[in-house]
Coordinates of C-alpha atoms and ligand atoms in Angstrom, one line a residue:
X11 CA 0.0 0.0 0.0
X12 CA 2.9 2.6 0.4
X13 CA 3.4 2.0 -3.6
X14 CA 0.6 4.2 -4.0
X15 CA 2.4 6.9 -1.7
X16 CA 5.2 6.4 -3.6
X17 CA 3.6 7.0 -7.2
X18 CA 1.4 9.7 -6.3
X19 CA 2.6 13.2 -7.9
X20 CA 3.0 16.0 -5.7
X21 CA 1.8 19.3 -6.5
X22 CA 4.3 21.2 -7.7
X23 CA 3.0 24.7 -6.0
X24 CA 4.7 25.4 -2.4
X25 CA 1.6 26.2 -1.1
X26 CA -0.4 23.2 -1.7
X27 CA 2.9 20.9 -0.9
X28 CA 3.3 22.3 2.8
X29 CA -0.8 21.9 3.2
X30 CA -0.1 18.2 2.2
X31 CA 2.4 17.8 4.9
X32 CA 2.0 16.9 8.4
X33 CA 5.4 16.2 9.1
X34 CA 8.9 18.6 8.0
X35 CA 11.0 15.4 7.5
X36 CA 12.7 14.6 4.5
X37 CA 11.5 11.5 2.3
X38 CA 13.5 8.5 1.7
X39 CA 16.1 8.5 -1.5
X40 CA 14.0 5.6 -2.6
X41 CA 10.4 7.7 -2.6
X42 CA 12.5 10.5 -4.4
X43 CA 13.1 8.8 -7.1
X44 CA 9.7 7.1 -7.4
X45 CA 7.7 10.4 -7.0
X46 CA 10.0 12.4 -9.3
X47 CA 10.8 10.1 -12.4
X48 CA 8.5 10.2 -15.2
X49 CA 10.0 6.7 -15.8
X50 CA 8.6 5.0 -12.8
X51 CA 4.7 6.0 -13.7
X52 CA 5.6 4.6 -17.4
X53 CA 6.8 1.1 -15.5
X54 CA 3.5 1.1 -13.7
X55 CA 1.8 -1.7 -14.0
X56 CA -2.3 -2.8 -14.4
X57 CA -1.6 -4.2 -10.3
X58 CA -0.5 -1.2 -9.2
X59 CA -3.1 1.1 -10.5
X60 CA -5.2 -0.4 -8.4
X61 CA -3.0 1.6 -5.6
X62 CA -3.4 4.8 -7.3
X63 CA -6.2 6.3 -5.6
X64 CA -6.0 10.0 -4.7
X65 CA -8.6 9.7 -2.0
X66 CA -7.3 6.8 -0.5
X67 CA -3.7 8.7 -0.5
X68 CA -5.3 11.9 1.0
X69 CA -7.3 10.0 3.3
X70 CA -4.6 7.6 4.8
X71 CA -0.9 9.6 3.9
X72 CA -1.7 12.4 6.6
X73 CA -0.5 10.6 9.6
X74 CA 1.5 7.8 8.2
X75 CA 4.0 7.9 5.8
X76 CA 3.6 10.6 3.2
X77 CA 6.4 12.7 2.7
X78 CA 6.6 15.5 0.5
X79 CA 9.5 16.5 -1.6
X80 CA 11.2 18.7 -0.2
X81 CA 11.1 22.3 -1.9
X82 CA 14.9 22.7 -3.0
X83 CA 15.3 24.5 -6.3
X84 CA 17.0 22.0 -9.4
X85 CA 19.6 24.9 -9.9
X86 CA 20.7 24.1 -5.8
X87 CA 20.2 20.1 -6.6
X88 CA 22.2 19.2 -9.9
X89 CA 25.7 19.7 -10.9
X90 CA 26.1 23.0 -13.4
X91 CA 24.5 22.5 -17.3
X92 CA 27.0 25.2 -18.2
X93 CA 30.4 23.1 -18.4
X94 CA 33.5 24.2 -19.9
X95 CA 35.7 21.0 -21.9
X96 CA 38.7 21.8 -21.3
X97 CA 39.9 19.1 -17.6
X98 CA 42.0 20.8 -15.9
X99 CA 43.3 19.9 -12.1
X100 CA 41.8 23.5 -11.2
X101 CA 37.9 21.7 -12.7
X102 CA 38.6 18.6 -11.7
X103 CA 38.8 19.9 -8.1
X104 CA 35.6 22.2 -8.8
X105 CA 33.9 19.2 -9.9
X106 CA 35.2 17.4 -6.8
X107 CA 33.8 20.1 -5.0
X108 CA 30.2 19.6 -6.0
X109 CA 30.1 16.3 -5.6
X110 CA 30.7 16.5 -2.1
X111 CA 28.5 19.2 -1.2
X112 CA 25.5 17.7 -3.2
X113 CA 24.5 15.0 -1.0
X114 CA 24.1 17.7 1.7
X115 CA 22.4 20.5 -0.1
X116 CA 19.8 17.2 -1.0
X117 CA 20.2 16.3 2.1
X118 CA 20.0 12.2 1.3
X119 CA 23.5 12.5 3.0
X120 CA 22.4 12.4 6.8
X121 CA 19.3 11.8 9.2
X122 CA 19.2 15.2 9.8
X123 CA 15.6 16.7 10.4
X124 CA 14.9 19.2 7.4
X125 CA 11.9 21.3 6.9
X126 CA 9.6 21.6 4.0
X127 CA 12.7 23.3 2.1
X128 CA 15.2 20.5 2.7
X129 CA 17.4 22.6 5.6
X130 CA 18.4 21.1 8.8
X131 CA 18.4 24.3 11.5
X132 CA 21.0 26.4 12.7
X133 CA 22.7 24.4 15.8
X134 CA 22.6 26.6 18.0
X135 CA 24.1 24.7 21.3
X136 CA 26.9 23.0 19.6
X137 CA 28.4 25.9 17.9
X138 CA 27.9 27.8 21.3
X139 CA 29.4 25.2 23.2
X140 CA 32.2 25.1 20.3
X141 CA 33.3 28.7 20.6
X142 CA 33.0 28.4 24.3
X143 CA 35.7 25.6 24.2
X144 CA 37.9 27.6 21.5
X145 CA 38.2 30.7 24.2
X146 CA 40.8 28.4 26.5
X147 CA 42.6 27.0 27.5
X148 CA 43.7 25.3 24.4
X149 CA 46.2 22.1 23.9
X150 CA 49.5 22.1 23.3
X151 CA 49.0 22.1 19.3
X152 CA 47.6 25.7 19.2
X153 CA 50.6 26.8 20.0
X154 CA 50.9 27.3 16.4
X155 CA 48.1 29.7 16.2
X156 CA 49.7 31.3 19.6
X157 CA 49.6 34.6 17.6
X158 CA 46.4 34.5 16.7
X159 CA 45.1 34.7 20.3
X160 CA 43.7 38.1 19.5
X161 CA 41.5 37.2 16.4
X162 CA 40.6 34.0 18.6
X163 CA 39.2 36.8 21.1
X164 CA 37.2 38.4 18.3
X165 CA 35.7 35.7 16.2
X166 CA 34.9 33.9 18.9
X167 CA 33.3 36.3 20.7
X168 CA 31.5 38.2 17.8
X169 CA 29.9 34.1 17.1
X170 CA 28.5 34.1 20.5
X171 CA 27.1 38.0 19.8
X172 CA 25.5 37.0 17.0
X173 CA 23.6 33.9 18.2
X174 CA 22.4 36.0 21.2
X175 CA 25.2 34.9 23.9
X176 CA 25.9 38.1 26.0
X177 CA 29.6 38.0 26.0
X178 CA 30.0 40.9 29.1
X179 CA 31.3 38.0 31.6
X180 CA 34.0 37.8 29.4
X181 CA 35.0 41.7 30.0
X182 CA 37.6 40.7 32.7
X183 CA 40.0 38.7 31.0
X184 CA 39.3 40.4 27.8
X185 CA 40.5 43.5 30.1
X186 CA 43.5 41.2 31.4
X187 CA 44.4 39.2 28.0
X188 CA 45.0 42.8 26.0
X189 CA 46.8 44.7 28.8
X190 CA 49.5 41.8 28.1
X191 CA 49.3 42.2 24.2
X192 CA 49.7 46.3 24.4
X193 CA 53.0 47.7 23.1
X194 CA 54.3 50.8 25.0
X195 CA 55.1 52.1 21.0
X196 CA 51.5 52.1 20.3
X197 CA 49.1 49.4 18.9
X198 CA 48.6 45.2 20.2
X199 CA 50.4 42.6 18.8
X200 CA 49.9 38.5 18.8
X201 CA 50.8 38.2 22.7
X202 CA 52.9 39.6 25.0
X203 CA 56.1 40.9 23.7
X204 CA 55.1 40.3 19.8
X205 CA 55.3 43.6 17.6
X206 CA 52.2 45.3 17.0
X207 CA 50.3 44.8 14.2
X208 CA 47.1 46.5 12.2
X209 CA 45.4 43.1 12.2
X210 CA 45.7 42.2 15.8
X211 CA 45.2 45.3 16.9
X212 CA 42.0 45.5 15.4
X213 CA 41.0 42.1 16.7
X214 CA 41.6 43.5 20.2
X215 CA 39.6 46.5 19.8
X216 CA 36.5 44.8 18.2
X217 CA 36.8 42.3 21.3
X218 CA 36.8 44.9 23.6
X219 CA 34.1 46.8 21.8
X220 CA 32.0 43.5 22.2
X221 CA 32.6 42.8 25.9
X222 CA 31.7 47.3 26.3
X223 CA 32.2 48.7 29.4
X224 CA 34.5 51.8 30.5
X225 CA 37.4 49.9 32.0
X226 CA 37.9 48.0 28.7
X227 CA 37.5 51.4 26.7
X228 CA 40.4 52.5 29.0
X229 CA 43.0 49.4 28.4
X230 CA 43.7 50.8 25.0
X231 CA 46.4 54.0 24.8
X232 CA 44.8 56.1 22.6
X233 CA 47.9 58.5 22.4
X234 CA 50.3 55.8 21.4
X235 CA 47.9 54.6 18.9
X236 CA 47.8 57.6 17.1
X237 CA 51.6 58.0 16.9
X238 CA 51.7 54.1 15.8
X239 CA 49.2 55.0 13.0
X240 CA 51.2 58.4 11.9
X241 CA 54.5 55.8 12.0
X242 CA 52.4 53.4 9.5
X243 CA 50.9 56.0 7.0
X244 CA 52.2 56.1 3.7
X245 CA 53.0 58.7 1.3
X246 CA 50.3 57.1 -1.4
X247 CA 47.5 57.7 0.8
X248 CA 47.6 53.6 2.5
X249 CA 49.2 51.7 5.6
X250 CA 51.6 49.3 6.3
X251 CA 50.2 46.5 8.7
X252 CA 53.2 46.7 10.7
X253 CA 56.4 49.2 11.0
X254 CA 58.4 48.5 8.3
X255 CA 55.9 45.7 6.8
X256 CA 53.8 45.6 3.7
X257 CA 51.3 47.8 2.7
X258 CA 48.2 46.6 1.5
X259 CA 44.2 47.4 1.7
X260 CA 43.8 45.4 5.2
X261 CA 45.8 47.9 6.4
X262 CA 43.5 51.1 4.6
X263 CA 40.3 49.4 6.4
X264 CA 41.4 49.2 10.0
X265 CA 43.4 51.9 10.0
X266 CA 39.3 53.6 9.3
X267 CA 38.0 51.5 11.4
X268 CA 40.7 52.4 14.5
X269 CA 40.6 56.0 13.8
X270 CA 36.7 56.5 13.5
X271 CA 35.9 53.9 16.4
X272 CA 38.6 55.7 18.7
X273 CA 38.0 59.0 17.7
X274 CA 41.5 59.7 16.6
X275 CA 43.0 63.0 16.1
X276 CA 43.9 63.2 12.3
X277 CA 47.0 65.1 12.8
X278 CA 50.2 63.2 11.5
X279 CA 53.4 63.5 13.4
X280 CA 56.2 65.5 11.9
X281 CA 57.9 61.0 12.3
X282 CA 55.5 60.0 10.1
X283 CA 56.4 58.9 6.3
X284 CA 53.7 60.7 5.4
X285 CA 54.4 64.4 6.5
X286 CA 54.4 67.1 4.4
X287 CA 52.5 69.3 6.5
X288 CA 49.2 69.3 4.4
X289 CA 47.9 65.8 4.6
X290 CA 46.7 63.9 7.3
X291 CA 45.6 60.4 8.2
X292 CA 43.2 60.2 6.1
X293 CA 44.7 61.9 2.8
X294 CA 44.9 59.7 0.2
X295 CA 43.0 56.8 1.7
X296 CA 40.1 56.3 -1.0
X297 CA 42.5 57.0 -3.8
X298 CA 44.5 54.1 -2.5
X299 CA 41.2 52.0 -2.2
X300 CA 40.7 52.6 -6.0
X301 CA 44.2 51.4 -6.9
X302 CA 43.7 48.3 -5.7
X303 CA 40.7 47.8 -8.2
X304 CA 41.5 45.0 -10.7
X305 CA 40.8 44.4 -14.4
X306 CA 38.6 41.6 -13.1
X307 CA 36.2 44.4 -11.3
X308 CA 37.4 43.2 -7.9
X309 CA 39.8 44.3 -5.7
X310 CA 43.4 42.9 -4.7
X311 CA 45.4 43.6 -1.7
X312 CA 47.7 45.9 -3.4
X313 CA 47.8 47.3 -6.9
X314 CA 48.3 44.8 -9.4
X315 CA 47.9 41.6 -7.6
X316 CA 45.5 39.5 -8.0
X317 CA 41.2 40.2 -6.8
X318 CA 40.1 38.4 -3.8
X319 CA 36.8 39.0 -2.2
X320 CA 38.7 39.6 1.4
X321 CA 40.0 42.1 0.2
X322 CA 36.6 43.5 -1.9
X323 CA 35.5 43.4 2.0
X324 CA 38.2 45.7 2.9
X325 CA 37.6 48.2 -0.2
X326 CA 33.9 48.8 0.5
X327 CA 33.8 48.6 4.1
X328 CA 36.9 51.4 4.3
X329 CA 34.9 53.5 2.2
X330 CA 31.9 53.5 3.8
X331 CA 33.6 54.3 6.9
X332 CA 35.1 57.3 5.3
X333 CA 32.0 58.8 3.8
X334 CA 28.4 58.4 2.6
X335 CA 28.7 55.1 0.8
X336 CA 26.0 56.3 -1.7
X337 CA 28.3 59.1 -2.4
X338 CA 32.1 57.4 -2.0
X339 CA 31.5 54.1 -3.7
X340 CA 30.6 55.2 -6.7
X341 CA 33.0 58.1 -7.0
X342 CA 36.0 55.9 -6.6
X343 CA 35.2 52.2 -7.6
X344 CA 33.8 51.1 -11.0
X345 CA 30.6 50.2 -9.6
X346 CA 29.1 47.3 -12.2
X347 CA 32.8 45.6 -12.7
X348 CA 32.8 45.4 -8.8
X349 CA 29.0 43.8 -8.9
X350 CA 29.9 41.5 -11.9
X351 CA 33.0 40.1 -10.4
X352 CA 31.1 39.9 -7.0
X353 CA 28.4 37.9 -8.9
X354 CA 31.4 35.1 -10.2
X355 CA 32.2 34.7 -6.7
X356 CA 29.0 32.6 -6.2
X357 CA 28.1 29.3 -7.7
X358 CA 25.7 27.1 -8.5
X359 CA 24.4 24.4 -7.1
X360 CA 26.9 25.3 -3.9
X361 CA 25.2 28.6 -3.1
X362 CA 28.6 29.6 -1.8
X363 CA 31.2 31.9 -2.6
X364 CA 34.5 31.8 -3.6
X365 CA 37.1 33.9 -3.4
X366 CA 39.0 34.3 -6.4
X367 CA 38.3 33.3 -9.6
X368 CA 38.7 29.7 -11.1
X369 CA 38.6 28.7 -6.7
X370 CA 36.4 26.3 -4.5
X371 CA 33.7 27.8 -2.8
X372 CA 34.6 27.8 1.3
X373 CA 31.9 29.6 3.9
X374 CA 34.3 32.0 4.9
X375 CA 33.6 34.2 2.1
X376 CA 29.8 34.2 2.8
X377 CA 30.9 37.1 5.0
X378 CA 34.2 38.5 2.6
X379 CA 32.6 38.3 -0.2
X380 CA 28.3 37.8 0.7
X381 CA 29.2 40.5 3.0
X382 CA 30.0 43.0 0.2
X383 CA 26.1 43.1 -0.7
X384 CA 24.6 45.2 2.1
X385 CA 27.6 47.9 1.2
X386 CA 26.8 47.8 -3.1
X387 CA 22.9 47.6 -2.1
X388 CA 22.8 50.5 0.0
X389 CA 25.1 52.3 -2.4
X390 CA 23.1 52.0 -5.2
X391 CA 19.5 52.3 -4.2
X392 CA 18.1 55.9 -4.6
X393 CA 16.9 56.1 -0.9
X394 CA 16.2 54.3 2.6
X395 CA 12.9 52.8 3.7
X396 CA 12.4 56.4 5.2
X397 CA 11.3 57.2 1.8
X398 CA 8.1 57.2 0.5
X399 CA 9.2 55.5 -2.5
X400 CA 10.3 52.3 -1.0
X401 CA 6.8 51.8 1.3
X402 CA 4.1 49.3 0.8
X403 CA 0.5 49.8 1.0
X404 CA 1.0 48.1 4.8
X405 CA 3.7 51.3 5.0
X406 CA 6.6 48.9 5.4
X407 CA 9.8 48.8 3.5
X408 CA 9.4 46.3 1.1
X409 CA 12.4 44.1 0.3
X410 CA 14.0 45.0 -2.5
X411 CA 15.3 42.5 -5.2
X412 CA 19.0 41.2 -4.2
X413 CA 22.0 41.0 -6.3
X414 CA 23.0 38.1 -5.3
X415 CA 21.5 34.5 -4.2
X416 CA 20.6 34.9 -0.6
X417 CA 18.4 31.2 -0.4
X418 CA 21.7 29.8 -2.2
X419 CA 24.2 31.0 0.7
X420 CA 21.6 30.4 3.3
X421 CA 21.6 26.7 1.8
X422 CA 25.1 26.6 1.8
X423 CA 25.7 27.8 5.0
X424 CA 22.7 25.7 6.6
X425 CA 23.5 22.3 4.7
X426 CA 27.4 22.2 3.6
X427 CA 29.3 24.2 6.7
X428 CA 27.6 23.3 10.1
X429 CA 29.6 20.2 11.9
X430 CA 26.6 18.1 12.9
X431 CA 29.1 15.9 15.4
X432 CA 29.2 16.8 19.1
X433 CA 32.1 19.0 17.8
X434 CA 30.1 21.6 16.4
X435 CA 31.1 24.9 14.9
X436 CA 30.9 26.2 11.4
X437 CA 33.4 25.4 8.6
X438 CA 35.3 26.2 5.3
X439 CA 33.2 23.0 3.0
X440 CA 32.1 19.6 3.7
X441 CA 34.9 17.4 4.9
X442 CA 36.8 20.3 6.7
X443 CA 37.4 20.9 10.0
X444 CA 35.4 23.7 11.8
X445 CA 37.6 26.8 13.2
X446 CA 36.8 29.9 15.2
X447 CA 37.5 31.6 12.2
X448 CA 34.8 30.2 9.8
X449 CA 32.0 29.9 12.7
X450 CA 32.8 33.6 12.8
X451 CA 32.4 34.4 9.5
X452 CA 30.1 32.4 7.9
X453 CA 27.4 33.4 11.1
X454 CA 28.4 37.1 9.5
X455 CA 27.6 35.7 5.9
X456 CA 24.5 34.5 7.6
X457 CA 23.5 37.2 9.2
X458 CA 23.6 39.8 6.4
X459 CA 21.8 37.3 4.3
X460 CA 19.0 37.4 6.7
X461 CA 18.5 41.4 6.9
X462 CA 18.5 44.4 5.2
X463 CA 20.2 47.0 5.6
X464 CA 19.4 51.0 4.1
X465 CA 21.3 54.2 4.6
X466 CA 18.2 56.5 6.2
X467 CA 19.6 59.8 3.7
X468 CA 21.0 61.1 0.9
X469 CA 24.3 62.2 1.5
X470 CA 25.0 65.8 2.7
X471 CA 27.1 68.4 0.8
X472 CA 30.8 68.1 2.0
X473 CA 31.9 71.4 3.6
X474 CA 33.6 73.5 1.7
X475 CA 32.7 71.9 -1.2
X476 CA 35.3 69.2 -0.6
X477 CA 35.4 66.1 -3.0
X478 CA 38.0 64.0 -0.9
X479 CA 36.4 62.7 2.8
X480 CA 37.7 64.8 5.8
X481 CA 36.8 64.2 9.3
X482 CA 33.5 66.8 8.7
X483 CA 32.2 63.9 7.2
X484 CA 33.1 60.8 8.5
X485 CA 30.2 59.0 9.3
X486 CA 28.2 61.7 10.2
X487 CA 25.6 61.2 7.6
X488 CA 25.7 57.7 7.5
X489 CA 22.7 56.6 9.5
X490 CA 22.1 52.8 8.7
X491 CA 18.8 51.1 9.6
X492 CA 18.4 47.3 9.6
X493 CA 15.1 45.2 9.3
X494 CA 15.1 41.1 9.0
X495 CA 15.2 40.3 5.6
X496 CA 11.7 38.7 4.8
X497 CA 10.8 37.1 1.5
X498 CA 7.3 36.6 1.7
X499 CA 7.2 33.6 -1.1
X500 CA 10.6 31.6 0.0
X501 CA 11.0 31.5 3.4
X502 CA 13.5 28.8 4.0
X503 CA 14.8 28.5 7.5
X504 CA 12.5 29.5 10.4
X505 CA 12.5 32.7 12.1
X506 CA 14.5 31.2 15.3
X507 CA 17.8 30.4 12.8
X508 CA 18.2 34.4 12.0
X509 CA 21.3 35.0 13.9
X510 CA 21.8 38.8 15.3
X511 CA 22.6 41.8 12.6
X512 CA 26.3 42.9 12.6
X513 CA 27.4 46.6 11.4
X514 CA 28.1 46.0 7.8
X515 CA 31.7 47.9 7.8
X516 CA 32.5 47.1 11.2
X517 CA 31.4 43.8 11.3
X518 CA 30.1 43.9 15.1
X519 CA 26.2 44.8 16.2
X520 CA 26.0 48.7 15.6
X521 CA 25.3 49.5 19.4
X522 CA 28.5 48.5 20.3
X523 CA 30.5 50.9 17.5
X524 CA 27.7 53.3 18.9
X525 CA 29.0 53.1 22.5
X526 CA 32.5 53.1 21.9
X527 CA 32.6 56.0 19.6
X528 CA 30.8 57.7 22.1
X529 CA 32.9 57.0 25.2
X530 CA 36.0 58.2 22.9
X531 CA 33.9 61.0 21.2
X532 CA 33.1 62.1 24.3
X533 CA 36.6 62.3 26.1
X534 CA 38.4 65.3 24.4
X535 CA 42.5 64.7 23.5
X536 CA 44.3 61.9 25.2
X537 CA 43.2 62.1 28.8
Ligands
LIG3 C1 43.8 33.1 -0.2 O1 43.9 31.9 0.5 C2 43.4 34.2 0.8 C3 43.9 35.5 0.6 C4 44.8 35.9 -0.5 C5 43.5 36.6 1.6 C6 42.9 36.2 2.9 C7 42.6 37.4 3.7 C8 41.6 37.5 4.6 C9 40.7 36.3 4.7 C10 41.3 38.6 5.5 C11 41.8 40.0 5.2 C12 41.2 41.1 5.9 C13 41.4 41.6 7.2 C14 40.6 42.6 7.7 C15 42.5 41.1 8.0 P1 43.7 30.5 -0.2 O2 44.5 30.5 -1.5 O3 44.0 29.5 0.8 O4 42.2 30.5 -0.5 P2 41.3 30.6 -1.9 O5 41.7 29.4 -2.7 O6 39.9 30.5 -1.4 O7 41.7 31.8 -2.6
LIG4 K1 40.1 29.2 1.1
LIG5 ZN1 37.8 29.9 4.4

């Protein structure tokens, strides 16, 4: 009698399907094939028509066995159509690729529960529990990763933020851990005794800006970090990570994010590479942002190397610290080369992004690359949700159409880089080991896939007519509002699996930039 289960068609329409349904679960492999193949019904035969009874399936399926198909596009469910001839080792690992992730994004790989769209949830616990763990103490091995301690601090604790851990019992050895890394000369490095460095340093700071709280503020020396960024500022307009290290676009981007989040004078020292008397911190900064654009459309860590979406991260986020993004992007990126290389960086059936072209799709770059969107979208549409233009009849904002595949990373994320073992935590692709560092950024990728974010205004005139960002205008038009990102048709995960929304430059919630610009705003000099 479950033959007649089996051969029964479902309806094709969403709707109908999840009225069919009782039950979320997933069917077996063997009922999708039956239910799905025209060549089954042909191999019916007279015996089994007999089975073939609507009402009895309707009447009986409800509690028992029937299972609908669960809604998962064919462009997330079969390898590519579009398929280049040429086998090289670079497609035979793409290929590779899909074949692994494939069994989860169908999810006939596990006895995962799925809903009606074929997504197991986001596991909460284990990937709390996971980052918990990866705080300390840690075997022997990490000793490895030993300078790395401060991004540890940071990824770790911005994964708890985001799935709703309050991280403020951390604030104490947060407080104690970045004392140690502090360099008299300005800036944190790796650990104690370990030269300071742009990327460390800005691990700390996020970390303390997550844990809040005036006695953090006050751990970093604000004076010493300005003469540590004048020491770092190059005559082109960019920074070196570290004194007498390279220069690159990670270093334009926290250098904005350190000065606007501590409130930096913009003064350079008369020490400072950089001094001619006339510029200032921020001289030259965007123009150095636009020489890292590539022929490709995306950006590159320094001029004439090759795009990477970490660094098309850096580009727009830098930027949109430094002015109006409606206003800055455009004026110093080519805009549609940017959105067409962005638009590469995701494939099909993965849903993921890669990072470079001709490379593997890894979660990571849900946030690197995924988390380019919100910057582009609110750069290009003509106003915020404040304006009449964008509201409903119900006088909400209505979601505007994406640029890229937010059900495809959501898939990939949900299916391809949760570790579904006691271990927990998020990961790079199937078959990889989870880190601190992909739980961190692919909950970011998640998170900006699940809202939307608007600037509330147009720009404001720059004083004096300026063209090039000053401190006038850092920010100071920039209002950002966020909503969940609701798509009335597709809904694929439930509403408890949106993770918390992060700042979409400075990649922490925007309350806790708000409250540490204020503390520093609100402290004149270095006292
Ligand atoms: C390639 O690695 C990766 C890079 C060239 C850049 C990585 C940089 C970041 C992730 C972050 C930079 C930003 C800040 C703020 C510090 P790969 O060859 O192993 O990976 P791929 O095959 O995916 O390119
Ligand atoms: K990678
Ligand atoms: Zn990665």
């Amino acid at each position: 009698r479950n033959r007649a289960i089996f051969i029964r068609k479902f309806p094709k329409n969403k709707k109908e399907n999840m009225a069919a349904s009782t039950t979320s679960s997933f069917p077996t492999s063997q009922e999708g094939v039956a239910t799905s193949s025209q060549q089954n019904l042909d191999a019916i035969t007279d015996d089994d028509f007999e089975y073939v009874d609507e009402e009895f399936v309707l009447s009986h399926s409800a509690e028992q066995q029937a299972q609908p198909e669960p809604m998962i596009p064919d462009l997330f469910k079969q390898p590519s159509l579009v398929k280049d001839d040429l086998i090289t080792a670079t497609s035979q690992l793409q290929d590779q690729t899909v074949e692994h992730c494939l069994p989860f994004l169908t999810g006939e790989d596990g006895p995962l529960d799925l809903n009606d769209y074929g997504l197991p949830k986001l596991n909460r616990e284990k990937h709390i529990k996971f980052l918990k763990q990866s705080l300390g103490p840690l075997p022997g091995r990490f000793v490895a990763v030993d300078a790395s301690r401060p991004w540890y601090l940071y990824w770790c604790l911005s994964g708890l933020t985001m799935m709703g851990e309050d991280v403020s019992s951390y604030r104490d050895s947060v407080i104690e851990t970045a004392r140690t890394m502090q360099n008299e000369s300005g800036g944190f490095g790796g650990g104690h005794g370990q030269t300071s460095h742009l990327a460390t340093t800005y691990a700390v700071i996020l970390a303390i800006a997550l844990v809040g709280g005036e006695e953090a503020y006050d751990v970093i020396d604000k004076k010493a970090m300005w003469k540590w960024l004048c020491s770092l500022k190059q005559p082109d307009g960019g920074f070196q990570v570290c004194v007498g290290g390279e220069e690159d676009i990670r270093g334009a981007y926290i250098a904005a994010v350190i000065i606007t989040l501590l409130d930096l004078p913009l003064d350079l020292t008369p020490e400072s590479p950089a001094y001619d008397g006339r510029s200032n911190l921020l001289t030259g900064l965007a123009e150095y942002v636009r020489s890292c654009q590539t022929f490709e459309g995306g950006i590159s860590s320094q001029p004439n190397n090759e795009a990477h979406g970490a660094y098309a991260f850096c580009a727009l986020a830098c930027l949109a610290i430094l002015d109006n993004p409606r206003r800055i992007i455009p004026s110093y990126l080519d805009v549609p080369r940017l959105i067409s290389w962005l638009s590469y960086r995701q494939y099909a059936p993965e849903g993921g992004f890669s990072g470079r072209t001709n490379k593997l799709v890894d979660g990571c770059y849900s946030h690197w690359a995924g988390g380019c969107f919100p910057l582009i979208e609110a750069c290009l549409s003509p106003s915020g949700p404040g304006s009449e233009k964008n509201k409903t009849a119900t006088g909400l904002a209505a979601a505007p159409e994406s640029l890229y595949s937010r059900e495809g990373l959501i898939r990939y994320i949900l299916c391809c880089c949760q570790d579904q073992t006691k271990r927990g935590g998020l990961r790079d692709k199937p078959y990889k080991m989870s880190d601190p560092y992909h739980t961190n950024y692919v909950l970011s990728g998640l998170s900006s896939a699940q809202h939307q974010w608007d600037l509330d205004s147009d720009p404001l005139p720059l004083p004096n007519g300026d063209t090039t960002p000053s401190l006038a205008a850092l920010g100071a038009d920039s209002v950002w509002n966020v909503f969940p990102y609701i798509d009335e048709n597709d809904q694929i995960y439930e509403d408890s699996d949106r993770v918390r929304p992060i700042h979409p430059a400075y990649a922490i919630p925007q309350k806790n930039v708000n409250a540490i610009r204020a503390y520093f705003q609100g402290r004149s000099g270095f006292a």
